[in-house]
Amino acid sequence: MNTNQTLKAKKNNGKNIFVSYREKDSSGETGRLVDSLKQHFEDDQIFLDIDKIEPGVDFSDAISHSLECCDVMLAIIGPQWMGMSNETSRIKKEGDWVRLEIATALERKIRVVPVLVDGAELPNAEELPEDLQALLKRQAYEISNKRWRYDTDQLIEFLEKNIGVIPRKIDDEKPVKKVSLSGTVKLVLLIAGGFFILSIVLYAMGIGQEPEPINHNNPPIHNNNDGPGTEQDYNNPDNNVKNITGNTTPEKIPVKNIEGTWMDANGLYYLVIAQDGEELGVTSYALSGDQSGEGSGYIEGNKVNMSVNVFNVGNISLRGTLSNDNINFKGTSTIESDGTPYTEALHLVKNNKAAY
């Protein structure tokens, strides 16, 4: 971070966030997280290390200046965070800049929050150098791809309420400018409004309406008293109301076939669905092939309702509609974790091949 950026950060009079990560480990997840943070906080409150270090600048000096105006560090840890190189962990090398960032922050008593992404876990004590041992005593936040938005919302709430990072200001609504209409325009609008009201009155009186055509294929429904059918006659099967075919109930919509393997459109997981008429059995899997949950559901026509208990996550309700070609299933998924529901869009695609 250069001097101008440091001064700008100090002028915002709020708490600032430093994001530490290893590029070859979690650049995609880090970029996605920073985008989420910038939707809630000001851009100059968030510092992404690699974006702020200019060519030719000493890493130690750059890190030192960057941390001068930061109040909390998010240490993004993915599966390759240790940085294995020639069977030696890069994190144990004194010149490793990820180690320098975190060690400097810990030494300056800056709050360091480990953020676990892509299924990563905190390393063991013997895997870290002495100056990073304090990292293991920090409460970590896990951000899962399956519940990304929910997890990032929880992290943002923590930064705002516990750290004191001030959220982005919402611009006040601009006052609506009143337009003065000329007398002629007012007269035209008045006349047009009068005609509009008159047309509504005439329509309500039935004047000018076309008579309803008689549909010979669907004669009016009558009740058992040979009088005109009422709304209750239409809806109450006990009245023995009959349609044109003589059936006492409307024809049932055929149940569509949803059995098979369904892939999440985002490529995060897949479901294997077994079907017995309207009843469904559901098993969820990670892309590695490991089972991640199980549940049940039902289908009515092309409307699907399923509930899956995902291990270590919670209950997920899947509701949506099956396409006419039985290939796409779109709707919503609601995650219920720790009593807090969160709903997002759902899109599953039928996989005609064998499960992964």
C-alpha positions in Angstrom: 0.0 0.0 0.0 1.4 3.4 -0.9 1.3 6.5 1.2 -1.8 8.0 -0.6 -3.7 4.8 0.0 -2.7 4.8 3.7 -3.8 8.4 4.2 -7.1 7.7 2.4 -7.8 4.7 4.6 -7.1 6.8 7.8 -9.5 9.5 6.6 -12.5 7.2 6.4 -12.7 7.3 10.2 -13.9 3.7 10.3 -12.4 0.3 11.0 -10.6 -1.3 8.1 -10.1 -4.9 6.9 -6.9 -6.5 5.6 -7.4 -9.7 3.6 -4.5 -12.1 3.6 -4.4 -15.2 1.2 -2.1 -17.3 -0.9 -2.8 -16.8 -4.6 -2.3 -20.4 -5.6 -4.5 -21.6 -2.8 -7.7 -19.5 -2.7 -7.5 -16.6 -5.2 -11.0 -17.5 -6.6 -12.7 -17.8 -3.2 -10.9 -14.6 -1.9 -12.0 -12.6 -4.9 -15.6 -13.7 -4.4 -15.4 -12.9 -0.7 -14.0 -9.4 -1.4 -16.8 -8.7 -3.9 -19.3 -9.6 -1.1 -17.5 -7.4 1.4 -17.5 -4.4 -1.0 -21.2 -4.7 -1.5 -21.6 -3.9 2.2 -18.5 -1.8 3.1 -16.7 1.0 1.3 -13.9 0.1 -1.1 -11.3 2.0 0.9 -12.1 -0.1 4.0 -10.9 -3.3 2.4 -7.2 -4.1 1.5 -6.3 -7.0 -0.6 -2.5 -7.5 -0.1 -1.5 -8.4 -3.7 -3.4 -5.5 -5.1 -1.6 -3.0 -2.8 2.1 -4.1 -3.1 3.7 -2.2 -5.9 6.6 -3.7 -8.1 10.0 -3.1 -6.6 8.7 -2.6 -3.0 10.2 -4.6 -0.2 7.5 -7.1 1.1 8.3 -6.4 4.7 7.9 -2.7 4.4 4.8 -3.0 2.2 3.1 -5.3 4.8 4.1 -3.0 7.6 2.5 0.0 5.9 -0.6 -1.9 4.9 -1.3 -3.0 8.5 -0.8 0.5 9.9 -4.4 1.4 9.2 -6.1 -2.0 9.5 -8.1 -3.1 12.5 -8.8 -6.7 11.6 -7.2 -9.3 9.3 -9.1 -12.0 7.5 -6.6 -14.9 7.0 -8.1 -16.9 4.1 -7.1 -20.6 4.5 -7.7 -23.1 1.7 -6.5 -26.7 1.2 -3.2 -25.5 -0.2 -2.6 -22.7 2.3 0.5 -24.4 3.7 2.2 -23.9 0.3 4.0 -27.2 -0.1 7.2 -26.8 -2.1 9.7 -29.7 -2.5 8.1 -31.5 0.4 8.7 -28.4 2.6 5.9 -26.2 3.8 6.3 -22.6 2.6 4.5 -21.3 5.6 7.6 -22.4 7.7 10.0 -20.4 5.6 11.0 -17.0 7.1 10.6 -15.2 3.8 7.1 -16.4 3.1 5.0 -13.3 2.7 1.8 -15.0 4.0 3.6 -15.9 7.2 5.0 -12.3 7.4 1.5 -10.8 7.1 -0.1 -12.9 9.8 2.9 -12.9 12.1 3.1 -9.1 11.9 -0.6 -8.7 12.6 -0.4 -11.0 15.6 2.6 -9.2 17.0 0.8 -5.8 16.7 -2.3 -7.3 18.5 -4.4 -6.8 15.4 -7.4 -9.1 15.5 -6.8 -12.1 13.1 -9.8 -14.1 12.0 -9.0 -17.4 10.2 -11.5 -17.9 7.3 -11.7 -21.5 6.1 -12.7 -22.0 2.5 -13.1 -24.9 0.1 -13.4 -27.5 2.9 -10.1 -26.5 4.5 -9.3 -27.1 8.2 -6.9 -25.3 10.6 -3.4 -26.9 10.6 -2.0 -28.6 13.6 0.4 -26.9 16.0 3.4 -28.9 14.7 2.7 -27.7 11.1 3.1 -24.0 12.0 6.1 -21.9 12.9 6.4 -20.5 16.4 5.3 -17.0 15.4 2.0 -18.3 14.0 1.0 -20.6 16.9 -1.4 -17.9 18.3 -3.4 -18.3 15.1 -4.7 -21.6 16.4 -6.3 -19.9 19.4 -8.5 -17.7 17.2 -12.1 -18.7 16.5 -12.3 -19.6 12.8 -15.1 -18.8 10.3 -16.0 -21.5 7.7 -17.4 -20.4 4.4 -18.9 -23.3 2.4 -19.6 -23.2 -1.3 -23.0 -24.8 -0.6 -24.1 -22.0 1.7 -21.8 -19.2 0.5 -24.2 -16.3 0.9 -25.4 -17.3 4.3 -21.9 -17.8 5.6 -20.6 -14.5 4.2 -23.6 -12.7 5.7 -22.7 -14.1 9.1 -19.1 -12.9 8.6 -20.2 -9.4 7.6 -22.5 -9.2 10.6 -19.5 -10.2 12.8 -17.3 -7.5 11.3 -20.0 -4.9 11.7 -21.1 -5.7 15.3 -18.0 -7.1 16.9 -15.2 -5.3 15.1 -17.1 -2.0 14.4 -16.5 -1.8 10.7 -18.9 0.8 9.5 -21.2 -0.3 6.6 -21.5 1.6 3.3 -23.7 4.7 3.5 -26.9 4.5 1.4 -27.4 7.7 -0.5 -30.5 9.7 0.6 -33.3 9.8 -1.9 -33.2 12.9 -4.1 -36.3 15.1 -3.7 -38.7 14.7 -6.6 -38.9 17.9 -8.7 -42.4 19.2 -9.1 -43.4 19.9 -12.6 -45.9 22.7 -13.2 -48.4 21.9 -15.9 -50.0 24.5 -18.2 -53.7 25.1 -18.1 -54.2 23.4 -21.4 -52.4 20.2 -20.3 -54.4 20.2 -17.1 -57.7 20.5 -19.1 -56.7 17.6 -21.4 -55.8 15.4 -18.4 -59.1 16.3 -16.7 -61.2 15.3 -19.8 -59.2 12.1 -20.2 -59.7 11.2 -16.6 -63.5 11.8 -16.9 -63.8 9.5 -19.9 -61.8 6.8 -18.0 -64.1 7.0 -15.0 -67.2 6.9 -17.3 -65.9 3.8 -19.1 -65.5 2.0 -15.7 -69.1 2.9 -14.7 -70.5 1.6 -18.0 -68.5 -1.6 -17.8 -69.8 -2.2 -14.3 -73.4 -1.7 -15.6 -72.8 -4.2 -18.4 -73.2 -1.7 -21.2 -71.1 -2.3 -24.2 -69.9 -5.8 -23.1 -70.0 -8.7 -25.5 -72.3 -11.5 -24.4 -70.5 -14.6 -23.2 -70.5 -17.4 -25.9 -72.1 -20.7 -25.0 -69.5 -23.4 -24.8 -71.3 -26.6 -25.9 -68.4 -28.8 -24.9 -68.6 -27.6 -21.2 -72.2 -27.2 -20.2 -72.9 -25.4 -16.9 -72.7 -27.4 -13.7 -75.8 -28.1 -11.8 -76.3 -29.3 -8.3 -78.6 -32.1 -7.2 -81.5 -29.8 -6.9 -81.4 -29.0 -10.7 -80.8 -25.4 -9.9 -77.8 -23.4 -11.1 -74.4 -24.6 -9.7 -72.8 -22.6 -6.9 -69.1 -22.1 -6.1 -69.6 -24.7 -3.3 -70.9 -27.2 -5.9 -67.7 -26.8 -7.9 -65.4 -27.3 -4.9 -67.4 -29.8 -2.7 -67.0 -33.4 -4.0 -69.8 -34.5 -1.6 -72.4 -32.7 -3.8 -71.7 -35.4 -6.5 -71.0 -32.6 -9.1 -70.1 -34.2 -12.5 -68.2 -32.9 -15.4 -68.8 -33.6 -19.0 -67.2 -37.1 -18.8 -69.4 -38.1 -15.8 -66.5 -38.3 -13.4 -67.1 -37.0 -9.9 -63.7 -35.4 -9.6 -61.4 -33.5 -12.1 -58.9 -35.6 -14.0 -55.7 -36.0 -12.1 -52.5 -34.6 -13.7 -50.1 -37.5 -14.5 -47.0 -37.7 -12.3 -43.8 -37.0 -14.1 -40.7 -39.2 -13.8 -38.0 -37.5 -11.7 -36.0 -40.6 -10.8 -32.2 -40.5 -11.6 -29.2 -38.3 -10.9 -29.5 -34.5 -10.8 -26.5 -32.2 -10.9 -26.4 -28.8 -9.3 -26.1 -26.3 -12.1 -23.2 -24.6 -10.2 -21.3 -27.9 -10.0 -21.3 -28.0 -6.2 -23.1 -31.3 -5.5 -25.5 -33.8 -7.0 -28.7 -35.7 -5.9 -29.8 -39.3 -6.6 -33.6 -39.5 -6.5 -35.5 -42.7 -6.3 -39.2 -42.6 -7.1 -42.2 -44.8 -6.2 -45.3 -43.1 -7.6 -45.6 -39.8 -5.9 -43.1 -40.7 -3.1 -39.4 -39.7 -3.5 -36.3 -40.8 -1.7 -33.3 -38.4 -1.9 -29.6 -38.9 -1.3 -27.1 -36.0 -1.7 -23.4 -36.4 -2.6 -20.3 -34.3 -2.8 -18.5 -34.2 -6.1 -15.9 -36.6 -4.6 -18.7 -39.2 -4.4 -19.0 -39.1 -0.6 -22.6 -39.1 0.7 -23.4 -35.7 2.2 -27.1 -36.2 3.2 -30.4 -37.9 2.8 -34.1 -37.2 2.8 -37.5 -37.7 1.2 -40.1 -35.8 -0.8 -43.1 -36.1 -3.1 -44.1 -35.0 -6.6 -47.6 -33.8 -7.8 -47.7 -33.5 -11.6 -44.5 -31.5 -12.2 -44.4 -29.8 -8.8 -41.6 -31.2 -6.6 -41.1 -30.8 -2.8 -38.1 -32.4 -1.1 -36.4 -32.2 2.3 -32.8 -33.2 2.7 -30.8 -33.4 6.0 -27.3 -32.4 5.0 -24.7 -33.7 7.4 -23.1 -30.9 9.6 -25.2 -28.3 7.8 -28.8 -28.7 8.6 -32.1 -29.3 6.8 -32.5 -28.0 3.2 -35.9 -27.8 1.6 -36.0 -28.0 -2.2 -39.1 -26.8 -4.0 -39.6 -26.2 -7.7 -41.0 -27.3 -11.0 -39.9 -30.0 -13.4 -39.5 -28.9 -17.0 -41.6 -30.5 -19.7 -38.6 -32.4 -21.1 -37.7 -33.8 -17.6 -34.2 -32.3 -17.9 -34.4 -29.1 -15.7 -35.6 -28.6 -12.2 -35.8 -25.0 -11.1 -37.1 -23.4 -7.9 -35.7 -22.5 -4.5 -33.6 -24.1 -1.7 -34.1 -23.0 1.9 -31.3 -23.8 4.3 -32.3 -24.0 8.0 -29.1 -23.9 10.1 -29.1 -22.9 13.8 -32.7 -21.8 13.4 -31.9 -19.2 10.8 -33.5 -19.9 7.4 -31.9 -18.7 4.2 -33.4 -19.1 0.7 -31.6 -18.9 -2.7 -32.3 -19.9 -6.3 -32.1 -23.6 -7.2 -31.3 -25.2 -10.6 -30.8 -28.9 -11.0 -30.0 -30.6 -14.4 -30.7 -34.2 -15.1 -27.6 -36.3 -15.7 -28.3 -39.2 -18.0 -24.9 -40.7 -17.2 -24.0 -42.7 -14.1 -23.4 -40.9 -10.9 -20.0 -39.5 -10.2 
